[in-house]
């Protein structure tokens, strides 16, 4: 029987993490699915595990000083139930898994799993989200793109827990999210696209965020390309679509795998990008 | 590890590996075989139970995660008026064939109707999206839920 901890408070959890370096289990939908016939962490050299999904400190959804703060153990269902959270995040979550999975899967688990097809990630990259990491003495914040290093790899230290996800409570006038998969429910994305945009009173594009999921080891976002579009009058956008599309063509380098092919992924990404930009003009 | 939780309105206390899936504990330790194992990896919903009134796939849920929680399986749900209403509707609509998905379907329908007593077809399909049926093609199950909702008055 593997050692399991069930701390009552976050402080207790952090103390356990410091002394035992145990594997945190939030909803367990990734950990348990990774080892369906036996439980995670089984075997001689198996590390211990620690339940953290029930910790109330990690289950809060708060708005503070113009920023949303989501506890790491907030479930996907909690996000759907919270009508004031940004629509593009709730839409991405609605397209994830199934009701029964969303009732236990957590926001922090989706981030720490660091899968190229993690469906909350494109939104978090687009919003320049930060993650709050705590150990028993210190806390630090990292931008999401520095926390996620590659598939399954994060900057989390062995004595830390991800405690909060922070992003500006900033709504965009235009938002489009597309997840392309083999079926609607319980499907991992072949690719996904999220576009956010704002216009000013003079009809110029004042802000734009473009992210692509499942087509690279981590989410693709290129602020330098977004900057090239910012400030453009929408009436001139059509002269720039080919050029921007060509720039993203160079950037999006997906792979072939059992879910999809490189060509399909890239072409659909570019189509969705073009569609989004054309829609802005219309 | 000593694990205490409420199961079908009774307190149970077990000494089990907290990482064991709740499904295995229900079926093998407690003899509650109404909850089925289909895929064992969260895809089919045959193992669905209610935990604190919410639908959960018990094959992916370590039993240590339900400590102090309220678990309702199809055996417990059978005692309710809501079950009677759903069972009648499923029978009338021809929504039961081999029966393997039925406990999960009934609990998924119950979880939906508890939150939304007059769901439209899109809402019903979304609520049943994680429950697979290989016999009926799902349409009869959607009709059964519509029928149960239309009759109203049930204590969801
Ligand atoms: C049937 C099925 C369908 C799915 N569909 C989708 C989908 O459509 N889109 C998608 O993106 N994902 C999907 N998933 C994957 C999974 O459900 C999500 O990634 C989920 O958000 C993981 O959360 P969890 O709490 O269950 O993670 P867990 O399994 O508890 O943890 C995942 C990893 O994160 C670590 N961890 C968790 N919380 C913390 C923390 N606070 N601090 C430090 N480390 C932590 C754990 O140690 C583990 O390494 C699916 C899974 C299944 C089984
Ligand atoms: S057996 Fe649990 S979802 Fe299939």
Short mmCIF file of C-alpha atoms and ligand atoms in Angstrom, two decimals:
data_model
loop_
_atom_site.label_atom_id
_atom_site.label_comp_id
_atom_site.label_asym_id
_atom_site.label_seq_id
_atom_site.Cartn_x
_atom_site.Cartn_y
_atom_site.Cartn_z
CA UNK A 1 0.00 0.00 0.00
CA UNK A 2 1.48 3.30 -1.05
CA UNK A 3 1.69 5.99 1.62
CA UNK A 4 -1.05 8.57 1.23
CA UNK A 5 -1.44 11.86 3.03
CA UNK A 6 -4.64 13.78 3.51
CA UNK A 7 -3.70 17.12 5.06
CA UNK A 8 -6.40 19.32 6.58
CA UNK A 9 -4.86 22.70 5.73
CA UNK A 10 -2.65 24.12 3.01
CA UNK A 11 0.12 24.79 5.54
CA UNK A 12 0.06 21.16 6.57
CA UNK A 13 0.18 20.14 2.91
CA UNK A 14 3.23 22.34 2.28
CA UNK A 15 4.99 20.90 5.35
CA UNK A 16 4.33 17.37 4.06
CA UNK A 17 5.59 18.37 0.64
CA UNK A 18 8.81 19.67 2.20
CA UNK A 19 9.56 16.51 4.21
CA UNK A 20 8.22 13.84 1.86
CA UNK A 21 8.25 15.37 -1.65
CA UNK A 22 5.00 13.51 -2.23
CA UNK A 23 3.02 13.55 -5.53
CA UNK A 24 0.02 15.91 -5.24
CA UNK A 25 -3.30 14.46 -6.39
CA UNK A 26 -6.00 17.07 -7.03
CA UNK A 27 -8.83 15.53 -9.08
CA UNK A 28 -6.69 12.57 -10.09
CA UNK A 29 -8.17 12.38 -13.60
CA UNK A 30 -4.72 12.53 -15.18
CA UNK A 31 -2.89 10.55 -12.51
CA UNK A 32 -5.46 7.74 -12.29
CA UNK A 33 -5.94 7.53 -16.07
CA UNK A 34 -2.18 7.20 -16.48
CA UNK A 35 -2.33 3.98 -14.47
CA UNK A 36 -5.84 2.60 -14.94
CA UNK A 37 -5.38 -0.95 -13.70
CA UNK A 38 -3.34 0.00 -10.67
CA UNK A 39 -3.27 3.30 -8.86
CA UNK A 40 -0.65 5.97 -9.41
CA UNK A 41 2.62 5.66 -7.59
CA UNK A 42 2.39 1.88 -7.10
CA UNK A 43 5.50 -0.27 -6.95
CA UNK A 44 8.67 -0.61 -4.93
CA UNK A 45 10.22 2.77 -5.54
CA UNK A 46 6.88 4.56 -5.76
CA UNK A 47 6.64 7.96 -4.14
CA UNK A 48 3.86 8.71 -1.72
CA UNK A 49 0.84 10.71 -2.78
CA UNK A 50 -1.04 13.56 -1.13
CA UNK A 51 -4.71 14.43 -1.63
CA UNK A 52 -5.09 18.18 -2.13
CA UNK A 53 -8.42 18.47 -3.98
CA UNK A 54 -10.40 19.03 -0.77
CA UNK A 55 -8.26 21.91 0.62
CA UNK A 56 -10.56 24.93 0.99
CA UNK A 57 -7.64 27.34 0.57
CA UNK A 58 -7.24 25.98 -2.96
CA UNK A 59 -10.93 26.09 -3.87
CA UNK A 60 -11.61 29.83 -3.89
CA UNK A 61 -12.53 31.95 -6.90
CA UNK A 62 -11.87 35.62 -6.15
CA UNK A 63 -11.65 38.91 -7.95
CA UNK A 64 -9.05 41.19 -6.38
CA UNK A 65 -7.71 44.50 -7.67
CA UNK A 66 -8.92 43.88 -11.18
CA UNK A 67 -7.58 40.34 -11.33
CA UNK A 68 -9.19 36.94 -11.13
CA UNK A 69 -7.56 34.55 -8.68
CA UNK A 70 -8.51 30.89 -9.15
CA UNK A 71 -7.47 28.41 -6.50
CA UNK A 72 -5.51 25.51 -7.98
CA UNK A 73 -8.13 22.94 -6.89
CA UNK A 74 -11.08 24.82 -8.40
CA UNK A 75 -12.78 22.25 -10.61
CA UNK A 76 -13.69 22.71 -14.25
CA UNK A 77 -17.35 22.48 -13.18
CA UNK A 78 -16.78 25.32 -10.67
CA UNK A 79 -15.48 27.46 -13.56
CA UNK A 80 -18.56 26.66 -15.67
CA UNK A 81 -20.85 27.47 -12.75
CA UNK A 82 -19.21 30.84 -12.15
CA UNK A 83 -21.05 33.00 -14.67
CA UNK A 84 -18.84 36.08 -14.17
CA UNK A 85 -15.62 34.38 -15.24
CA UNK A 86 -14.54 35.34 -18.78
CA UNK A 87 -16.63 33.73 -21.53
CA UNK A 88 -13.66 32.40 -23.54
CA UNK A 89 -12.37 30.49 -20.49
CA UNK A 90 -15.80 29.04 -19.75
CA UNK A 91 -16.23 28.09 -23.38
CA UNK A 92 -12.87 26.30 -23.46
CA UNK A 93 -13.85 24.43 -20.28
CA UNK A 94 -17.30 23.52 -21.66
CA UNK A 95 -15.53 21.81 -24.56
CA UNK A 96 -13.40 19.69 -22.22
CA UNK A 97 -13.96 16.04 -21.30
CA UNK A 98 -17.49 15.29 -19.99
CA UNK A 99 -19.63 16.45 -17.06
CA UNK A 100 -18.43 13.63 -14.79
CA UNK A 101 -14.77 14.43 -15.48
CA UNK A 102 -15.30 18.19 -15.17
CA UNK A 103 -16.82 17.64 -11.73
CA UNK A 104 -13.46 16.45 -10.38
CA UNK A 105 -10.73 17.65 -12.79
CA UNK A 106 -9.04 20.82 -11.54
CA UNK A 107 -7.61 23.95 -13.13
CA UNK A 108 -4.27 23.42 -11.37
CA UNK A 109 -4.11 19.80 -12.56
CA UNK A 110 -4.62 20.87 -16.17
CA UNK A 111 -1.69 23.30 -15.86
CA UNK A 112 0.68 21.01 -13.91
CA UNK A 113 0.00 18.16 -16.30
CA UNK A 114 1.55 20.46 -18.94
CA UNK A 115 0.06 18.56 -21.85
CA UNK A 116 0.41 20.16 -25.30
CA UNK A 117 -3.37 19.68 -25.58
CA UNK A 118 -4.30 21.10 -22.17
CA UNK A 119 -7.44 23.03 -23.07
CA UNK A 120 -7.28 25.78 -20.43
CA UNK A 121 -3.77 26.75 -21.52
CA UNK A 122 -4.47 28.78 -24.70
CA UNK A 123 -6.72 31.11 -22.70
CA UNK A 124 -4.15 31.46 -19.93
CA UNK A 125 -1.39 32.27 -22.45
CA UNK A 126 -3.64 34.76 -24.23
CA UNK A 127 -4.41 36.52 -20.94
CA UNK A 128 -0.75 36.47 -19.81
CA UNK A 129 -1.79 34.54 -16.68
CA UNK A 130 0.61 33.98 -13.80
CA UNK A 131 0.81 31.06 -11.42
CA UNK A 132 1.44 31.41 -7.71
CA UNK A 133 3.81 28.76 -6.35
CA UNK A 134 4.22 28.25 -2.61
CA UNK A 135 6.50 26.18 -0.42
CA UNK A 136 6.31 26.15 3.35
CA UNK A 137 8.31 29.38 3.65
CA UNK A 138 8.18 31.26 0.37
CA UNK A 139 5.97 32.14 -2.53
CA UNK A 140 6.85 33.13 -6.07
CA UNK A 141 4.93 34.01 -9.20
CA UNK A 142 5.78 32.89 -12.71
CA UNK A 143 4.18 33.78 -16.03
CA UNK A 144 2.41 30.71 -17.39
CA UNK A 145 4.79 30.44 -20.35
CA UNK A 146 7.77 30.22 -18.00
CA UNK A 147 6.07 27.72 -15.70
CA UNK A 148 5.33 25.26 -18.51
CA UNK A 149 8.63 24.11 -19.94
CA UNK A 150 7.56 21.32 -22.30
CA UNK A 151 5.25 18.31 -22.53
CA UNK A 152 4.78 17.05 -18.96
CA UNK A 153 7.47 19.41 -17.66
CA UNK A 154 7.01 22.42 -15.40
CA UNK A 155 9.18 24.68 -13.27
CA UNK A 156 7.48 23.35 -10.11
CA UNK A 157 10.04 22.55 -7.39
CA UNK A 158 9.71 19.33 -5.38
CA UNK A 159 8.64 21.18 -2.23
CA UNK A 160 6.16 23.54 -3.94
CA UNK A 161 2.49 23.47 -4.77
CA UNK A 162 0.72 25.52 -7.37
CA UNK A 163 -1.78 27.44 -5.26
CA UNK A 164 -3.36 30.10 -7.46
CA UNK A 165 -3.83 31.08 -11.09
CA UNK A 166 -4.00 34.83 -11.63
CA UNK A 167 -5.11 36.77 -14.71
CA UNK A 168 -6.50 40.24 -15.45
CA UNK A 169 -10.28 40.53 -15.27
CA UNK A 170 -10.23 42.01 -18.75
CA UNK A 171 -12.94 41.19 -21.25
CA UNK A 172 -12.40 41.42 -25.00
CA UNK A 173 -15.15 42.59 -27.34
CA UNK A 174 -14.42 39.80 -29.82
CA UNK A 175 -13.50 36.28 -28.76
CA UNK A 176 -13.49 33.09 -30.78
CA UNK A 177 -12.54 29.67 -29.52
CA UNK A 178 -12.41 26.56 -31.67
CA UNK A 179 -11.43 23.11 -30.49
CA UNK A 180 -11.08 20.61 -33.30
CA UNK A 181 -11.34 16.96 -32.23
CA UNK A 182 -12.69 13.64 -33.42
CA UNK A 183 -15.93 14.05 -31.49
CA UNK A 184 -17.55 16.60 -29.21
CA UNK A 185 -17.11 15.00 -25.79
CA UNK A 186 -14.17 13.24 -24.17
CA UNK A 187 -11.85 14.09 -26.96
CA UNK A 188 -8.35 15.50 -26.95
CA UNK A 189 -7.81 18.34 -29.39
CA UNK A 190 -6.19 17.80 -32.76
CA UNK A 191 -5.70 21.53 -32.59
CA UNK A 192 -7.33 24.54 -31.02
CA UNK A 193 -7.44 28.24 -31.74
CA UNK A 194 -8.32 31.18 -29.50
CA UNK A 195 -8.54 34.75 -30.77
CA UNK A 196 -9.26 37.80 -28.59
CA UNK A 197 -9.56 41.33 -29.95
CA UNK A 198 -10.58 44.84 -28.98
CA UNK A 199 -11.31 47.89 -31.14
CA UNK A 200 -11.07 51.56 -30.19
CA UNK A 201 -13.62 54.27 -30.97
CA UNK A 202 -11.74 55.25 -34.14
CA UNK A 203 -12.19 51.75 -35.59
CA UNK A 204 -8.60 50.64 -35.01
CA UNK A 205 -7.55 47.32 -33.58
CA UNK A 206 -6.41 48.23 -30.08
CA UNK A 207 -5.47 44.80 -28.77
CA UNK A 208 -5.28 41.32 -30.24
CA UNK A 209 -4.21 37.95 -28.78
CA UNK A 210 -3.83 34.83 -30.93
CA UNK A 211 -3.04 31.40 -29.51
CA UNK A 212 -2.82 27.90 -30.96
CA UNK A 213 -3.01 24.69 -28.89
CA UNK A 214 -1.97 21.08 -29.61
CA UNK A 215 0.29 22.08 -32.50
CA UNK A 216 3.62 22.43 -30.66
CA UNK A 217 5.20 21.20 -27.39
CA UNK A 218 3.59 24.20 -25.67
CA UNK A 219 0.93 26.76 -26.64
CA UNK A 220 1.94 29.06 -29.51
CA UNK A 221 1.56 32.77 -28.94
CA UNK A 222 3.65 35.38 -30.73
CA UNK A 223 3.25 38.85 -29.15
CA UNK A 224 5.60 40.39 -31.73
CA UNK A 225 3.19 39.39 -34.53
CA UNK A 226 0.18 40.60 -32.54
CA UNK A 227 1.97 43.95 -32.13
CA UNK A 228 2.21 44.29 -35.90
CA UNK A 229 -1.60 44.27 -36.08
CA UNK A 230 -2.26 46.55 -33.11
CA UNK A 231 -3.21 50.07 -34.09
CA UNK A 232 -4.27 49.07 -37.60
CA UNK A 233 -7.54 50.56 -38.82
CA UNK A 234 -9.87 47.60 -39.47
CA UNK A 235 -10.43 48.94 -42.97
CA UNK A 236 -6.79 48.17 -43.75
CA UNK A 237 -6.73 44.74 -42.18
CA UNK A 238 -7.42 42.95 -45.46
CA UNK A 239 -4.07 44.09 -46.85
CA UNK A 240 -2.25 42.42 -43.97
CA UNK A 241 -3.97 39.04 -43.73
CA UNK A 242 -1.71 37.26 -46.22
CA UNK A 243 1.43 38.56 -44.61
CA UNK A 244 0.31 37.65 -41.07
CA UNK A 245 -0.87 34.25 -42.19
CA UNK A 246 2.54 33.60 -43.81
CA UNK A 247 4.28 34.58 -40.57
CA UNK A 248 2.16 32.11 -38.56
CA UNK A 249 2.72 29.48 -41.25
CA UNK A 250 6.42 29.63 -40.37
CA UNK A 251 5.69 29.46 -36.65
CA UNK A 252 3.19 26.59 -36.53
CA UNK A 253 5.14 23.35 -36.85
CA UNK A 254 2.84 20.53 -35.68
CA UNK A 255 3.63 16.82 -35.74
CA UNK A 256 1.91 13.71 -37.08
CA UNK A 257 0.46 11.47 -34.38
CA UNK A 258 -2.45 9.09 -33.88
CA UNK A 259 -4.88 11.99 -33.51
CA UNK A 260 -4.04 13.93 -36.65
CA UNK A 261 -1.47 14.88 -39.26
CA UNK A 262 0.92 17.75 -39.53
CA UNK A 263 -0.68 19.07 -42.74
CA UNK A 264 -4.23 18.98 -41.41
CA UNK A 265 -3.30 20.68 -38.16
CA UNK A 266 -1.37 23.47 -39.83
CA UNK A 267 -3.96 24.12 -42.54
CA UNK A 268 -6.89 24.26 -40.12
CA UNK A 269 -4.96 26.59 -37.79
CA UNK A 270 -4.27 28.97 -40.65
CA UNK A 271 -7.88 28.76 -41.84
CA UNK A 272 -9.17 29.60 -38.37
CA UNK A 273 -6.73 32.49 -38.09
CA UNK A 274 -7.80 33.89 -41.45
CA UNK A 275 -11.47 33.42 -40.58
CA UNK A 276 -11.00 35.29 -37.31
CA UNK A 277 -9.21 38.23 -38.96
CA UNK A 278 -11.76 38.42 -41.79
CA UNK A 279 -14.56 38.40 -39.25
CA UNK A 280 -13.02 41.42 -37.53
CA UNK A 281 -13.32 43.42 -40.73
CA UNK A 282 -16.91 42.42 -41.36
CA UNK B 1 -5.90 3.94 5.71
CA UNK B 2 -9.21 4.23 7.59
CA UNK B 3 -11.72 5.80 5.26
CA UNK B 4 -15.10 7.03 6.39
CA UNK B 5 -17.81 8.28 4.08
CA UNK B 6 -21.54 8.20 3.62
CA UNK B 7 -22.70 5.56 1.18
CA UNK B 8 -26.36 5.44 0.19
CA UNK B 9 -27.31 7.31 3.36
CA UNK B 10 -25.33 5.08 5.71
CA UNK B 11 -21.92 5.69 7.20
CA UNK B 12 -19.25 3.23 6.12
CA UNK B 13 -15.78 2.91 7.56
CA UNK B 14 -13.23 0.81 5.71
CA UNK B 15 -9.57 0.00 5.98
CA UNK B 16 -8.50 0.18 2.32
CA UNK B 17 -5.78 1.48 0.08
CA UNK B 18 -6.85 5.11 -0.43
CA UNK B 19 -5.65 4.98 -4.04
CA UNK B 20 -7.96 2.16 -4.95
CA UNK B 21 -10.61 3.37 -7.40
CA UNK B 22 -13.96 3.86 -5.69
CA UNK B 23 -15.42 1.55 -8.36
CA UNK B 24 -13.33 -1.42 -7.15
CA UNK B 25 -14.17 -0.72 -3.52
CA UNK B 26 -17.89 -0.60 -4.32
CA UNK B 27 -17.88 -3.78 -6.37
CA UNK B 28 -15.27 -5.90 -4.63
CA UNK B 29 -15.30 -4.81 -0.99
CA UNK B 30 -18.93 -3.83 -0.63
CA UNK B 31 -20.63 -6.10 -3.17
CA UNK B 32 -22.44 -3.23 -4.87
CA UNK B 33 -22.27 -4.47 -8.44
CA UNK B 34 -24.86 -2.09 -9.93
CA UNK B 35 -21.98 0.24 -10.78
CA UNK B 36 -20.31 -1.15 -13.90
CA UNK B 37 -16.78 -1.17 -15.25
CA UNK B 38 -16.67 -0.40 -18.96
CA UNK B 39 -13.46 1.29 -20.06
CA UNK B 40 -11.78 1.87 -16.71
CA UNK B 41 -10.36 5.14 -17.95
CA UNK B 42 -13.05 7.77 -17.65
CA UNK B 43 -14.43 7.55 -21.19
CA UNK B 44 -17.70 5.62 -20.97
CA UNK B 45 -19.60 6.59 -17.81
CA UNK B 46 -20.71 3.03 -16.95
CA UNK B 47 -19.10 3.51 -13.52
CA UNK B 48 -20.81 6.84 -12.79
CA UNK B 49 -22.02 7.50 -9.25
CA UNK B 50 -23.07 10.67 -7.43
CA UNK B 51 -20.56 12.20 -5.03
CA UNK B 52 -22.01 15.13 -3.08
CA UNK B 53 -24.84 15.18 -5.64
CA UNK B 54 -22.48 15.48 -8.61
CA UNK B 55 -21.88 12.88 -11.30
CA UNK B 56 -18.40 11.31 -11.04
CA UNK B 57 -16.71 8.40 -12.82
CA UNK B 58 -15.82 6.05 -9.97
CA UNK B 59 -13.15 4.20 -12.00
CA UNK B 60 -10.92 7.30 -11.88
CA UNK B 61 -11.75 8.39 -8.35
CA UNK B 62 -9.39 7.15 -5.63
CA UNK B 63 -11.50 6.19 -2.62
CA UNK B 64 -9.33 8.45 -0.45
CA UNK B 65 -10.85 11.41 -2.28
CA UNK B 66 -14.37 10.72 -0.92
CA UNK B 67 -13.41 10.86 2.78
CA UNK B 68 -16.30 12.59 4.60
CA UNK B 69 -18.18 12.80 1.29
CA UNK B 70 -21.63 11.53 0.30
CA UNK B 71 -21.68 8.75 -2.27
CA UNK B 72 -24.89 7.57 -3.94
CA UNK B 73 -24.85 4.50 -6.18
CA UNK B 74 -27.72 3.11 -8.23
CA UNK B 75 -28.56 0.80 -5.30
CA UNK B 76 -29.20 3.80 -3.04
CA UNK B 77 -30.86 5.85 -5.73
CA UNK B 78 -33.38 3.02 -6.32
CA UNK B 79 -35.04 3.95 -3.05
CA UNK B 80 -36.05 7.40 -4.30
CA UNK B 81 -39.10 8.76 -6.08
CA UNK B 82 -36.80 10.30 -8.66
CA UNK B 83 -35.59 6.81 -9.56
CA UNK B 84 -39.17 5.56 -9.98
CA UNK B 85 -39.95 8.40 -12.35
CA UNK B 86 -36.79 7.80 -14.42
CA UNK B 87 -37.21 4.02 -14.45
CA UNK B 88 -40.75 4.34 -15.84
CA UNK B 89 -39.64 6.80 -18.49
CA UNK B 90 -36.66 4.63 -19.53
CA UNK B 91 -38.92 1.60 -19.84
CA UNK B 92 -41.58 3.42 -21.83
CA UNK B 93 -39.12 5.04 -24.21
CA UNK B 94 -37.32 1.74 -24.87
CA UNK B 95 -34.14 3.26 -23.46
CA UNK B 96 -32.87 0.01 -21.93
CA UNK B 97 -31.48 -2.81 -24.02
CA UNK B 98 -28.46 -4.69 -22.66
CA UNK B 99 -28.62 -2.53 -19.53
CA UNK B 100 -24.88 -2.12 -18.99
CA UNK B 101 -24.90 1.67 -19.39
CA UNK B 102 -28.26 2.12 -17.62
CA UNK B 103 -27.13 2.75 -14.01
CA UNK B 104 -24.73 5.45 -15.23
CA UNK B 105 -27.35 6.92 -17.58
CA UNK B 106 -29.98 7.08 -14.83
CA UNK B 107 -27.58 8.84 -12.46
CA UNK B 108 -26.41 11.23 -15.21
CA UNK B 109 -30.07 12.06 -15.92
CA UNK B 110 -30.74 12.53 -12.19
CA UNK B 111 -27.73 14.86 -11.83
CA UNK B 112 -29.04 16.93 -14.73
CA UNK B 113 -32.68 17.09 -13.57
CA UNK B 114 -31.65 18.08 -10.06
CA UNK B 115 -30.01 21.22 -11.47
CA UNK B 116 -32.35 21.82 -14.37
CA UNK B 117 -35.81 20.25 -14.19
CA UNK B 118 -36.84 21.35 -17.72
CA UNK B 119 -33.76 20.75 -19.89
CA UNK B 120 -33.95 21.14 -23.67
CA UNK B 121 -32.54 18.51 -25.99
CA UNK B 122 -29.14 20.20 -26.29
CA UNK B 123 -28.82 20.33 -22.52
CA UNK B 124 -29.79 16.67 -22.21
CA UNK B 125 -27.24 15.61 -24.82
CA UNK B 126 -24.55 17.69 -23.12
CA UNK B 127 -25.36 16.13 -19.75
CA UNK B 128 -25.17 12.60 -21.19
CA UNK B 129 -22.07 13.31 -23.30
CA UNK B 130 -19.80 11.21 -21.10
CA UNK B 131 -22.11 8.16 -21.03
CA UNK B 132 -21.85 5.78 -23.95
CA UNK B 133 -24.56 3.36 -25.07
CA UNK B 134 -23.79 0.78 -27.75
CA UNK B 135 -27.37 -0.48 -28.17
CA UNK B 136 -29.94 2.27 -28.36
CA UNK B 137 -28.08 4.89 -30.38
CA UNK B 138 -28.82 7.27 -27.50
CA UNK B 139 -31.96 8.79 -29.03
CA UNK B 140 -34.32 6.70 -26.92
CA UNK B 141 -32.38 7.67 -23.82
CA UNK B 142 -32.71 11.35 -24.67
CA UNK B 143 -36.45 10.77 -25.19
CA UNK B 144 -36.67 9.01 -21.83
CA UNK B 145 -35.13 12.00 -20.05
CA UNK B 146 -37.51 14.34 -21.90
CA UNK B 147 -40.42 12.16 -20.88
CA UNK B 148 -39.34 12.10 -17.23
CA UNK B 149 -38.89 15.89 -17.23
CA UNK B 150 -42.24 16.53 -18.94
CA UNK B 151 -44.14 14.58 -16.32
CA UNK B 152 -42.76 16.95 -13.70
CA UNK B 153 -43.50 16.84 -10.01
CA UNK B 154 -40.75 14.35 -9.27
CA UNK B 155 -38.51 15.07 -6.29
CA UNK B 156 -35.28 15.58 -8.22
C1 LIG C 1 -11.83 10.90 -20.14
C2 LIG C 1 -10.93 12.08 -20.00
C3 LIG C 1 -11.12 13.19 -20.82
C4 LIG C 1 -10.29 14.29 -20.72
N1 LIG C 1 -10.51 15.36 -21.55
C5 LIG C 1 -9.69 16.42 -21.49
C6 LIG C 1 -9.88 17.53 -22.38
O1 LIG C 1 -10.82 17.55 -23.19
N2 LIG C 1 -9.02 18.57 -22.31
C7 LIG C 1 -7.97 18.59 -21.42
O2 LIG C 1 -7.23 19.58 -21.39
N3 LIG C 1 -7.78 17.57 -20.56
C8 LIG C 1 -8.60 16.49 -20.58
N4 LIG C 1 -8.38 15.43 -19.72
C9 LIG C 1 -7.24 15.47 -18.81
C10 LIG C 1 -7.54 15.91 -17.37
O3 LIG C 1 -8.89 15.65 -17.00
C11 LIG C 1 -7.24 17.40 -17.14
O4 LIG C 1 -5.89 17.67 -17.46
C12 LIG C 1 -7.52 17.83 -15.70
O5 LIG C 1 -7.64 19.24 -15.64
C13 LIG C 1 -6.46 17.38 -14.71
O6 LIG C 1 -6.82 17.82 -13.41
P1 LIG C 1 -6.79 16.83 -12.14
O7 LIG C 1 -7.08 17.66 -10.97
O8 LIG C 1 -7.65 15.65 -12.37
O9 LIG C 1 -5.24 16.40 -12.19
P2 LIG C 1 -4.45 15.32 -11.32
O10 LIG C 1 -4.50 14.02 -12.02
O11 LIG C 1 -4.84 15.38 -9.90
O12 LIG C 1 -2.98 15.97 -11.47
C14 LIG C 1 -2.35 16.13 -12.72
C15 LIG C 1 -0.87 16.49 -12.48
O13 LIG C 1 -0.74 17.75 -11.86
C16 LIG C 1 -0.13 17.67 -10.58
N5 LIG C 1 -0.84 18.62 -9.73
C17 LIG C 1 -2.20 18.75 -9.63
N6 LIG C 1 -2.50 19.82 -8.85
C18 LIG C 1 -1.32 20.36 -8.45
C19 LIG C 1 -0.98 21.49 -7.64
N7 LIG C 1 -1.93 22.28 -7.09
N8 LIG C 1 0.33 21.78 -7.43
C20 LIG C 1 1.28 21.00 -8.00
N9 LIG C 1 1.03 19.93 -8.78
C21 LIG C 1 -0.27 19.61 -9.01
C22 LIG C 1 -0.26 16.22 -10.18
O14 LIG C 1 0.79 15.83 -9.30
C23 LIG C 1 -0.16 15.53 -11.54
O15 LIG C 1 1.19 15.44 -11.94
C24 LIG C 1 -9.22 14.32 -19.79
C25 LIG C 1 -9.04 13.22 -18.94
C26 LIG C 1 -9.87 12.11 -19.04
C27 LIG C 1 -9.65 10.95 -18.14
S1 LIG C 2 -15.55 2.50 -16.52
FE1 LIG C 2 -15.34 4.47 -15.66
S2 LIG C 2 -15.76 5.74 -17.35
FE2 LIG C 2 -15.68 3.78 -18.27
#
